[in-house]
Amino acid sequence: MFTTQLLDVVTTAGVLYIVALGLLIVYGVLKIINLAHGAFLAVGAYAGVVTTGLGWNPWTALLVAFVIGVAGAALVEWRVLRGLYARPMDTILATWGLNIIVVQLITLYFGREIRFAESAIGRAVNIGGATYSEYRLVLLLLAVVLGVGVWLVMQRTQIGIVARAVIMNEELAQALGINTRLVRFVTFGLGAGLAALAGALLTPLVSVHPNLGVPWLINAFMLVLVAGVSLLNLALAALVLGGAQVLVSSYGNPVLGSLTIVILAVIILRFRTITI
Amino acid sequence: MRSERPALAVEGLEGGYADSAVLRGVTLEVRPAEIFAILGKNGMGKTTLLKTMMGLLAARSGRVEVLGADVSRWAPYRITRLGVSYVPQEKSIFQDLSVEENLRLALRDLSEFTARLEAVARWFPILKSRRGQRAGTLSGGEQKMLLIGRALLTRPSLVLIDEISEGLQPAVITKLREVLTEERRARGLAIVLVEQNVDFAFALAQRYAVLKVGTVVETGRTADVGARERIERHLVL
Amino acid sequence: MRERWTDHRSRSLATLLVVLSVAMLPAGAVQSQDKGPIVIAVPVGLSGVNSVVAPAVVQSGELAVEEINAKGGVLGRKLQLVPLDDESGPAGAVKAFNTAIRQHKAHTIITMETSAARNAGAPIAERAKTLFIYTSFYEGRACGKSLFINAWVPEQIVPPLIKFMTDDKKVKKWFALGSDYAFGRGMIEAAKSTIKGVGGTILGEEYQPLQQSDWTAIISKIRAANPDGIIYSTSGGGPNIDFMKQFKAAGLKMPVGSLSIDELTAEAGGDAAEGVYYTGDYFTGLDNPENRKFLDAMRKKFGAGLKTPNSLSEPEYDGVYAYAMAVEKAGTTDVDKLVQVLPTIVFKGPRGQVQMNKQHHASLPVYLAQVQANGKTKVLKSFGLVDPGNQCPSLK
């Protein structure tokens, strides 16, 4: 039981981390919460439906999802968001509008009913004396790989330094000759690509329907509010809030458990406004 | 021929923030290889003028020409690529990045970084010796060295510097003066100094303009008889 | 002040209504009696949560109307089907019912809706003396003088499933779980009382919020409790697949009975729900002449646009037939007469024999089915006609 619960906590944190990563990156650089994040999750999930429907290997869905996410977001950034950055509130509203449009387009094409995407892994494995879902363990591994990968890019590459500079002080970055418009463009695309990738990764866990992103968006939003713009904080927040959710669901009940993330987030935010 | 066109020409520039007009028709010209001081009290529009020239703030009307190119309404990054460096007064370094990362951010072509760092480190050795240190932990004077070092790293033709001398020890001021004078002499660098410190400005600049409530109320040569007294009067009133 | 203002407003509103109805009188008068079509309104969730199933409901009704009209209609009059959008909720239902009655002069309302929509619409139909046949399975105990129901209530679906799993799958120790909403909890309550009745024990009972798709914690509790079998009732559609995917991936293998899955969902889930047992009154795989004829006619009429018939849509077909037979027998569309006649009507349709003679509810044929490896549902056996029990003791 203990092993299972420990695995529940870390894998839940892993899933949350994967889902929230794109949102955090966009929030850091563009200073807006991308409310279309949930729609991009759905786009990724449907990429899984289409690719496995064509008989392709389920893993190819990840690449397809990422590419479609990046391309779609790039188009939207270029045609819509770019003109709105001077009005942050309108930009956020625009992403919500984008969310509605994308979900409706998916509904029009695929219908509201649930769709089937084949899973790459459906087995359970034995780990530490407990039988556990292999796919959740794979997700945990991917979360770590993605986390370390993005962290290395941010720390070690010029692109990462530029992104961090824009996060810390956009005006100064501009003054030093950084094309912040391009940075925003790339970041929004990358964030949406990661969201779509996360959506494709979710399909073996959940059913695919146009609104599947909504509950994930809410949790990811809370995590980003708590974590700010730090990747390490995001991992911590996923571990603490996701872990609390699992434990409250296990020892209390899942109805309380699902409130845990929101309630804890509010408490942490209140606490933070005092200390910082 | 090249020396004929001004390093910077501003004509009838108006601008400011959303609800307040700060610049009310600024006109001035900076010649190549000239050090030009813009003097004025707090709140007269000096910083706004620099930011508007750099494209960081939108101009309402008027025209800015840099090194012969009309840059009105250009994005800041395009202006810097003409060979302009800007040294802001506030929040001018990335505190959480290392000295080296701060420097790298100014360069587009990183293959030249090592050579450029060597060149700048001749002026400020700490930029090389403490390249891994977090910039926020440098002393005030060292941070100013980082600012000037970063501005010179790109081998610019024009540098805009916002109140670099404020709160600095005399030794550092002397050092900065030496560096700027030498860069001008050796490379023909044009410099715009926004200052309240008239001593520092006069030690460097050939010409000056006084900014008051968003317009240039006086220009002249620093060598002119009585220039100082007239400026002091402007700065008091 | 406020009283007088309201009074004033309602008086002018009344005046307006009088003027309008006088203006519309000639048209209404010609259409209403004898010669015009008999209007069947179908307020259904064309938008909102029911929008997945609503088109199939309308198609079932359209086929029934077409077949009846092809044989000369009812009392020499044609039937006319008027689908309306109830937006899957009470506010939309109020609008749709009023439109049906006032604008379309509907003689009856025959439809599948959410319970909230039904609760909002039924009083409107009652006041307007319009017969309302509700064709959706639901939690039970909705009663009204002119309200009839031809689909299942938990008493008909739950006990057969529990008894089958107890007897044939030897499930004694159960784990019950569901989505946290009234219908899900109601189904689990019904399951628990049956389990206790047959001497089983319940090791755990868990509910999960509707929007939560991660079942990790509950699955770990199931593993820890190690029951013989699972009974669950999530909200319809996706959550069934969410749960089953995660249940399977966790390596759990005990038999699962579902009170919320349906054929379309199971098929959309691929192999996710393989092995799940469930009971129902209609499956496309029912092997009887009426069902084969029904499915052939549906395919012929709608071709590529056919929405797969299912347990929420097929009863619309039965409902239209039962209404037509009742009108024919009564010789009138008058609601007071129809209320007397309708319980005597026996319609043998795709589900089998349906008669709404049990306190405005129907004894129904109930079948056991199991999801196969390809997601298709296979009907395993029939339980025969199952009684709905005491749904509305005040009605005969």
Tab-separated table of N, CA, C and O in Angstrom, chain A residues 48-145:
chain	number	residue	atom	x	y	z
A	48	GLY	N	-3.481	12.125	-31.461
A	48	GLY	CA	-3.365	10.707	-31.121
A	48	GLY	C	-4.462	9.890	-31.770
A	48	GLY	O	-4.213	8.797	-32.291
A	49	VAL	N	-5.685	10.424	-31.762
A	49	VAL	CA	-6.816	9.718	-32.373
A	49	VAL	C	-6.554	9.502	-33.867
A	49	VAL	O	-6.724	8.405	-34.400
A	50	VAL	N	-6.110	10.584	-34.527
A	50	VAL	CA	-5.920	10.507	-35.983
A	50	VAL	C	-4.746	9.594	-36.343
A	50	VAL	O	-4.881	8.716	-37.197
A	51	THR	N	-3.612	9.772	-35.671
A	51	THR	CA	-2.433	8.979	-36.060
A	51	THR	C	-2.652	7.495	-35.782
A	51	THR	O	-2.367	6.664	-36.643
A	52	THR	N	-3.211	7.162	-34.605
A	52	THR	CA	-3.424	5.734	-34.358
A	52	THR	C	-4.566	5.216	-35.227
A	52	THR	O	-4.586	4.047	-35.596
A	53	GLY	N	-5.497	6.102	-35.605
A	53	GLY	CA	-6.568	5.714	-36.524
A	53	GLY	C	-6.006	5.356	-37.895
A	53	GLY	O	-6.536	4.500	-38.601
A	54	LEU	N	-4.913	6.027	-38.284
A	54	LEU	CA	-4.260	5.720	-39.563
A	54	LEU	C	-3.394	4.476	-39.452
A	54	LEU	O	-2.766	4.060	-40.417
A	55	GLY	N	-3.337	3.932	-38.240
A	55	GLY	CA	-2.539	2.735	-38.040
A	55	GLY	C	-1.073	3.004	-37.740
A	55	GLY	O	-0.249	2.101	-37.765
A	56	TRP	N	-0.730	4.255	-37.448
A	56	TRP	CA	0.664	4.575	-37.115
A	56	TRP	C	0.965	4.156	-35.683
A	56	TRP	O	0.064	3.996	-34.872
A	57	ASN	N	2.233	4.047	-35.401
A	57	ASN	CA	2.672	3.751	-34.047
A	57	ASN	C	2.198	4.855	-33.094
A	57	ASN	O	2.322	6.039	-33.400
A	58	PRO	N	1.638	4.482	-31.934
A	58	PRO	CA	1.147	5.498	-30.995
A	58	PRO	C	2.196	6.544	-30.609
A	58	PRO	O	1.855	7.692	-30.328
A	59	TRP	N	3.460	6.165	-30.601
A	59	TRP	CA	4.486	7.150	-30.218
A	59	TRP	C	4.618	8.268	-31.254
A	59	TRP	O	5.024	9.374	-30.928
A	60	THR	N	4.302	7.969	-32.528
A	60	THR	CA	4.406	9.026	-33.534
A	60	THR	C	3.415	10.147	-33.239
A	60	THR	O	3.608	11.281	-33.661
A	61	ALA	N	2.345	9.804	-32.495
A	61	ALA	CA	1.356	10.818	-32.145
A	61	ALA	C	2.018	11.982	-31.407
A	61	ALA	O	1.609	13.136	-31.564
A	62	LEU	N	3.053	11.688	-30.619
A	62	LEU	CA	3.712	12.747	-29.842
A	62	LEU	C	4.303	13.796	-30.773
A	62	LEU	O	4.118	15.002	-30.579
A	63	LEU	N	5.008	13.316	-31.788
A	63	LEU	CA	5.648	14.235	-32.723
A	63	LEU	C	4.592	15.023	-33.501
A	63	LEU	O	4.674	16.247	-33.633
A	64	VAL	N	3.592	14.291	-33.997
A	64	VAL	CA	2.529	14.943	-34.771
A	64	VAL	C	1.828	16.003	-33.912
A	64	VAL	O	1.604	17.132	-34.347
A	65	ALA	N	1.513	15.647	-32.683
A	65	ALA	CA	0.841	16.578	-31.775
A	65	ALA	C	1.690	17.834	-31.581
A	65	ALA	O	1.201	18.963	-31.687
A	66	PHE	N	2.973	17.628	-31.325
A	66	PHE	CA	3.861	18.760	-31.070
A	66	PHE	C	3.903	19.692	-32.282
A	66	PHE	O	3.744	20.910	-32.155
A	67	VAL	N	4.066	19.100	-33.457
A	67	VAL	CA	4.178	19.906	-34.673
A	67	VAL	C	2.880	20.688	-34.927
A	67	VAL	O	2.912	21.893	-35.207
A	68	ILE	N	1.738	20.005	-34.786
A	68	ILE	CA	0.463	20.691	-35.016
A	68	ILE	C	0.259	21.797	-33.990
A	68	ILE	O	-0.173	22.901	-34.318
A	69	GLY	N	0.598	21.507	-32.743
A	69	GLY	CA	0.466	22.511	-31.685
A	69	GLY	C	1.297	23.750	-31.997
A	69	GLY	O	0.810	24.880	-31.931
A	70	VAL	N	2.559	23.534	-32.351
A	70	VAL	CA	3.453	24.654	-32.659
A	70	VAL	C	2.917	25.451	-33.850
A	70	VAL	O	2.822	26.683	-33.809
A	71	ALA	N	2.527	24.724	-34.902
A	71	ALA	CA	2.085	25.407	-36.125
A	71	ALA	C	0.813	26.220	-35.864
A	71	ALA	O	0.719	27.388	-36.249
A	72	GLY	N	-0.144	25.599	-35.178
A	72	GLY	CA	-1.405	26.298	-34.901
A	72	GLY	C	-1.170	27.537	-34.059
A	72	GLY	O	-1.683	28.625	-34.356
A	73	ALA	N	-0.346	27.384	-33.029
A	73	ALA	CA	-0.096	28.502	-32.131
A	73	ALA	C	0.673	29.610	-32.833
A	73	ALA	O	0.424	30.798	-32.630
A	74	ALA	N	1.608	29.216	-33.697
A	74	ALA	CA	2.401	30.215	-34.418
A	74	ALA	C	1.480	31.079	-35.284
A	74	ALA	O	1.590	32.305	-35.313
A	75	LEU	N	0.556	30.413	-35.936
A	75	LEU	CA	-0.384	31.126	-36.790
A	75	LEU	C	-1.211	32.125	-35.959
A	75	LEU	O	-1.377	33.288	-36.334
A	76	VAL	N	-1.694	31.657	-34.833
A	76	VAL	CA	-2.535	32.503	-33.981
A	76	VAL	C	-1.723	33.678	-33.417
A	76	VAL	O	-2.185	34.817	-33.390
A	77	GLU	N	-0.492	33.386	-32.992
A	77	GLU	CA	0.340	34.453	-32.440
A	77	GLU	C	0.558	35.526	-33.488
A	77	GLU	O	0.440	36.719	-33.236
A	78	TRP	N	0.850	35.068	-34.684
A	78	TRP	CA	1.192	35.975	-35.782
A	78	TRP	C	-0.020	36.815	-36.192
A	78	TRP	O	0.072	38.030	-36.349
A	79	ARG	N	-1.184	36.188	-36.335
A	79	ARG	CA	-2.333	36.908	-36.869
A	79	ARG	C	-3.151	37.640	-35.807
A	79	ARG	O	-3.848	38.595	-36.125
A	80	VAL	N	-3.131	37.126	-34.572
A	80	VAL	CA	-4.047	37.674	-33.573
A	80	VAL	C	-3.342	38.306	-32.374
A	80	VAL	O	-3.466	39.502	-32.119
A	81	LEU	N	-2.560	37.494	-31.664
A	81	LEU	CA	-2.046	37.956	-30.371
A	81	LEU	C	-1.080	39.127	-30.507
A	81	LEU	O	-1.078	40.042	-29.691
A	82	ARG	N	-0.264	39.104	-31.557
A	82	ARG	CA	0.789	40.088	-31.720
A	82	ARG	C	0.282	41.522	-31.575
A	82	ARG	O	0.939	42.361	-30.980
A	83	GLY	N	-0.893	41.775	-32.100
A	83	GLY	CA	-1.430	43.123	-32.040
A	83	GLY	C	-2.011	43.478	-30.685
A	83	GLY	O	-2.437	44.606	-30.478
A	84	LEU	N	-2.057	42.524	-29.778
A	84	LEU	CA	-2.783	42.763	-28.519
A	84	LEU	C	-1.885	42.896	-27.296
A	84	LEU	O	-2.357	43.206	-26.216
A	85	TYR	N	-0.573	42.643	-27.461
A	85	TYR	CA	0.295	42.554	-26.284
A	85	TYR	C	0.285	43.803	-25.416
A	85	TYR	O	0.496	43.743	-24.213
A	86	ALA	N	0.031	44.946	-26.054
A	86	ALA	CA	0.018	46.186	-25.280
A	86	ALA	C	-1.157	46.189	-24.295
A	86	ALA	O	-1.174	46.969	-23.357
A	87	ARG	N	-2.131	45.315	-24.525
A	87	ARG	CA	-3.300	45.231	-23.642
A	87	ARG	C	-3.395	43.812	-23.083
A	87	ARG	O	-4.106	42.962	-23.640
A	88	PRO	N	-2.682	43.543	-21.988
A	88	PRO	CA	-2.565	42.173	-21.481
A	88	PRO	C	-3.919	41.510	-21.220
A	88	PRO	O	-4.119	40.333	-21.521
A	89	MET	N	-4.875	42.282	-20.681
A	89	MET	CA	-6.179	41.707	-20.370
A	89	MET	C	-6.854	41.203	-21.657
A	89	MET	O	-7.433	40.116	-21.686
A	90	ASP	N	-6.746	42.006	-22.703
A	90	ASP	CA	-7.346	41.603	-23.978
A	90	ASP	C	-6.648	40.373	-24.552
A	90	ASP	O	-7.265	39.538	-25.197
A	91	THR	N	-5.333	40.294	-24.297
A	91	THR	CA	-4.594	39.141	-24.799
A	91	THR	C	-5.113	37.866	-24.145
A	91	THR	O	-5.327	36.853	-24.800
A	92	ILE	N	-5.330	37.942	-22.824
A	92	ILE	CA	-5.830	36.763	-22.109
A	92	ILE	C	-7.225	36.411	-22.617
A	92	ILE	O	-7.540	35.252	-22.883
A	93	LEU	N	-8.056	37.441	-22.804
A	93	LEU	CA	-9.400	37.187	-23.340
A	93	LEU	C	-9.314	36.547	-24.722
A	93	LEU	O	-10.082	35.654	-25.051
A	94	ALA	N	-8.337	37.020	-25.504
A	94	ALA	CA	-8.181	36.458	-26.848
A	94	ALA	C	-7.824	34.983	-26.774
A	94	ALA	O	-8.313	34.174	-27.569
A	95	THR	N	-6.985	34.603	-25.785
A	95	THR	CA	-6.640	33.177	-25.681
A	95	THR	C	-7.866	32.367	-25.258
A	95	THR	O	-8.032	31.224	-25.672
A	96	TRP	N	-8.745	32.966	-24.459
A	96	TRP	CA	-9.969	32.261	-24.091
A	96	TRP	C	-10.866	32.087	-25.322
A	96	TRP	O	-11.421	31.017	-25.556
A	97	GLY	N	-10.935	33.161	-26.127
A	97	GLY	CA	-11.687	33.065	-27.381
A	97	GLY	C	-11.100	31.977	-28.267
A	97	GLY	O	-11.826	31.162	-28.839
A	98	LEU	N	-9.787	31.932	-28.318
A	98	LEU	CA	-9.101	30.913	-29.112
A	98	LEU	C	-9.475	29.523	-28.612
A	98	LEU	O	-9.741	28.610	-29.387
A	99	ASN	N	-9.530	29.388	-27.274
A	99	ASN	CA	-9.921	28.119	-26.669
A	99	ASN	C	-11.287	27.674	-27.194
A	99	ASN	O	-11.478	26.540	-27.627
A	100	ILE	N	-12.235	28.609	-27.171
A	100	ILE	CA	-13.591	28.279	-27.607
A	100	ILE	C	-13.601	27.888	-29.083
A	100	ILE	O	-14.202	26.897	-29.482
A	101	ILE	N	-12.876	28.658	-29.890
A	101	ILE	CA	-12.858	28.383	-31.329
A	101	ILE	C	-12.259	27.005	-31.611
A	101	ILE	O	-12.826	26.211	-32.361
A	102	VAL	N	-11.124	26.725	-30.977
A	102	VAL	CA	-10.464	25.436	-31.241
A	102	VAL	C	-11.368	24.281	-30.817
A	102	VAL	O	-11.545	23.304	-31.549
A	103	VAL	N	-11.978	24.410	-29.617
A	103	VAL	CA	-12.854	23.338	-29.136
A	103	VAL	C	-14.044	23.152	-30.083
A	103	VAL	O	-14.437	22.028	-30.402
A	104	GLN	N	-14.598	24.262	-30.574
A	104	GLN	CA	-15.729	24.156	-31.500
A	104	GLN	C	-15.317	23.528	-32.828
A	104	GLN	O	-16.053	22.734	-33.395
A	105	LEU	N	-14.120	23.894	-33.310
A	105	LEU	CA	-13.642	23.291	-34.557
A	105	LEU	C	-13.482	21.784	-34.394
A	105	LEU	O	-13.876	21.002	-35.264
A	106	ILE	N	-12.922	21.382	-33.255
A	106	ILE	CA	-12.768	19.947	-32.990
A	106	ILE	C	-14.144	19.287	-32.953
A	106	ILE	O	-14.363	18.232	-33.543
A	107	THR	N	-15.101	19.943	-32.276
A	107	THR	CA	-16.453	19.386	-32.168
A	107	THR	C	-17.091	19.254	-33.552
A	107	THR	O	-17.717	18.246	-33.866
A	108	LEU	N	-16.915	20.283	-34.368
A	108	LEU	CA	-17.494	20.245	-35.712
A	108	LEU	C	-16.949	19.076	-36.509
A	108	LEU	O	-17.677	18.377	-37.209
A	109	TYR	N	-15.666	18.860	-36.428
A	109	TYR	CA	-15.049	17.836	-37.255
A	109	TYR	C	-15.203	16.434	-36.670
A	109	TYR	O	-15.546	15.492	-37.367
A	110	PHE	N	-14.950	16.313	-35.364
A	110	PHE	CA	-14.933	14.979	-34.751
A	110	PHE	C	-16.229	14.667	-34.007
A	110	PHE	O	-16.466	13.529	-33.621
A	111	GLY	N	-17.054	15.663	-33.757
A	111	GLY	CA	-18.260	15.428	-32.963
A	111	GLY	C	-17.938	15.493	-31.478
A	111	GLY	O	-16.779	15.534	-31.067
A	112	ARG	N	-19.005	15.517	-30.685
A	112	ARG	CA	-18.843	15.690	-29.257
A	112	ARG	C	-18.551	14.358	-28.559
A	112	ARG	O	-18.060	14.314	-27.435
A	113	GLU	N	-18.882	13.258	-29.257
A	113	GLU	CA	-18.715	11.961	-28.606
A	113	GLU	C	-17.245	11.627	-28.405
A	113	GLU	O	-16.383	12.188	-29.060
A	114	ILE	N	-17.006	10.681	-27.496
A	114	ILE	CA	-15.612	10.365	-27.201
A	114	ILE	C	-14.996	9.578	-28.350
A	114	ILE	O	-15.670	8.901	-29.115
A	115	ARG	N	-13.684	9.706	-28.480
A	115	ARG	CA	-12.945	9.062	-29.548
A	115	ARG	C	-11.900	8.136	-28.961
A	115	ARG	O	-11.475	8.281	-27.832
A	116	PHE	N	-11.481	7.229	-29.787
A	116	PHE	CA	-10.532	6.234	-29.332
A	116	PHE	C	-9.138	6.513	-29.894
A	116	PHE	O	-8.967	6.721	-31.082
A	117	ALA	N	-8.174	6.543	-29.011
A	117	ALA	CA	-6.771	6.618	-29.433
A	117	ALA	C	-6.049	5.423	-28.822
A	117	ALA	O	-6.155	5.166	-27.626
A	118	GLU	N	-5.333	4.732	-29.660
A	118	GLU	CA	-4.658	3.533	-29.162
A	118	GLU	C	-3.513	3.905	-28.222
A	118	GLU	O	-2.826	4.901	-28.435
A	119	SER	N	-3.303	3.087	-27.198
A	119	SER	CA	-2.222	3.357	-26.249
A	119	SER	C	-0.963	2.619	-26.668
A	119	SER	O	-1.032	1.522	-27.221
A	120	ALA	N	0.162	3.239	-26.387
A	120	ALA	CA	1.425	2.577	-26.666
A	120	ALA	C	1.671	1.483	-25.626
A	120	ALA	O	2.198	0.420	-25.925
A	121	ILE	N	1.279	1.779	-24.390
A	121	ILE	CA	1.545	0.843	-23.295
A	121	ILE	C	0.284	0.706	-22.464
A	121	ILE	O	-0.266	1.701	-22.013
A	122	GLY	N	-0.198	-0.494	-22.262
A	122	GLY	CA	-1.379	-0.665	-21.421
A	122	GLY	C	-1.116	-1.653	-20.300
A	122	GLY	O	-2.022	-2.067	-19.597
A	123	ARG	N	0.148	-2.048	-20.148
A	123	ARG	CA	0.486	-3.082	-19.174
A	123	ARG	C	0.632	-2.527	-17.770
A	123	ARG	O	0.769	-1.344	-17.567
A	124	ALA	N	0.648	-3.474	-16.826
A	124	ALA	CA	1.057	-3.139	-15.469
A	124	ALA	C	2.355	-3.888	-15.205
A	124	ALA	O	2.582	-4.961	-15.748
A	125	VAL	N	3.211	-3.306	-14.401
A	125	VAL	CA	4.477	-3.971	-14.093
A	125	VAL	C	4.620	-4.094	-12.582
A	125	VAL	O	3.930	-3.419	-11.815
A	126	ASN	N	5.534	-4.969	-12.177
A	126	ASN	CA	5.776	-5.131	-10.759
A	126	ASN	C	6.947	-4.255	-10.350
A	126	ASN	O	8.019	-4.321	-10.917
A	127	ILE	N	6.714	-3.409	-9.378
A	127	ILE	CA	7.788	-2.528	-8.913
A	127	ILE	C	7.720	-2.435	-7.395
A	127	ILE	O	6.678	-2.083	-6.840
A	128	GLY	N	8.803	-2.807	-6.771
A	128	GLY	CA	8.879	-2.752	-5.309
A	128	GLY	C	7.769	-3.542	-4.632
A	128	GLY	O	7.240	-3.135	-3.605
A	129	GLY	N	7.374	-4.665	-5.237
A	129	GLY	CA	6.348	-5.508	-4.618
A	129	GLY	C	4.932	-5.087	-4.950
A	129	GLY	O	3.984	-5.739	-4.561
A	130	ALA	N	4.782	-3.962	-5.662
A	130	ALA	CA	3.434	-3.518	-6.024
A	130	ALA	C	3.250	-3.619	-7.530
A	130	ALA	O	4.194	-3.385	-8.292
A	131	THR	N	2.046	-3.991	-7.934
A	131	THR	CA	1.737	-3.968	-9.360
A	131	THR	C	1.334	-2.550	-9.703
A	131	THR	O	0.507	-1.951	-9.011
A	132	TYR	N	1.929	-1.994	-10.762
A	132	TYR	CA	1.639	-0.603	-11.056
A	132	TYR	C	1.585	-0.361	-12.552
A	132	TYR	O	2.255	-1.056	-13.325
A	133	SER	N	0.798	0.633	-12.949
A	133	SER	CA	0.646	0.963	-14.359
A	133	SER	C	1.983	1.378	-14.956
A	133	SER	O	2.590	2.362	-14.528
A	134	GLU	N	2.424	0.627	-15.964
A	134	GLU	CA	3.709	0.946	-16.583
A	134	GLU	C	3.667	2.319	-17.238
A	134	GLU	O	4.643	3.067	-17.208
A	135	TYR	N	2.504	2.656	-17.819
A	135	TYR	CA	2.430	3.926	-18.530
A	135	TYR	C	2.628	5.115	-17.599
A	135	TYR	O	3.279	6.101	-17.951
A	136	ARG	N	2.070	5.029	-16.390
A	136	ARG	CA	2.268	6.135	-15.439
A	136	ARG	C	3.744	6.281	-15.086
A	136	ARG	O	4.229	7.404	-14.898
A	137	LEU	N	4.434	5.158	-15.012
A	137	LEU	CA	5.873	5.228	-14.714
A	137	LEU	C	6.616	5.862	-15.891
A	137	LEU	O	7.534	6.660	-15.694
A	138	VAL	N	6.192	5.508	-17.101
A	138	VAL	CA	6.810	6.109	-18.283
A	138	VAL	C	6.579	7.623	-18.278
A	138	VAL	O	7.476	8.410	-18.581
A	139	LEU	N	5.354	8.025	-17.900
A	139	LEU	CA	5.049	9.459	-17.838
A	139	LEU	C	5.948	10.170	-16.834
A	139	LEU	O	6.422	11.280	-17.077
A	140	LEU	N	6.178	9.507	-15.707
A	140	LEU	CA	7.047	10.103	-14.688
A	140	LEU	C	8.443	10.325	-15.264
A	140	LEU	O	9.030	11.405	-15.124
A	141	LEU	N	8.930	9.293	-15.955
A	141	LEU	CA	10.248	9.389	-16.571
A	141	LEU	C	10.279	10.537	-17.581
A	141	LEU	O	11.213	11.351	-17.604
A	142	LEU	N	9.221	10.616	-18.397
A	142	LEU	CA	9.155	11.676	-19.404
A	142	LEU	C	9.108	13.049	-18.746
A	142	LEU	O	9.696	14.008	-19.241
A	143	ALA	N	8.398	13.143	-17.630
A	143	ALA	CA	8.319	14.424	-16.917
A	143	ALA	C	9.715	14.850	-16.481
A	143	ALA	O	10.102	16.016	-16.621
A	144	VAL	N	10.477	13.871	-15.962
A	144	VAL	CA	11.834	14.189	-15.508
A	144	VAL	C	12.693	14.593	-16.709
A	144	VAL	O	13.413	15.588	-16.671
A	145	VAL	N	12.586	13.819	-17.797
A	145	VAL	CA	13.379	14.128	-18.988
A	145	VAL	C	13.028	15.518	-19.527
A	145	VAL	O	13.916	16.335	-19.809
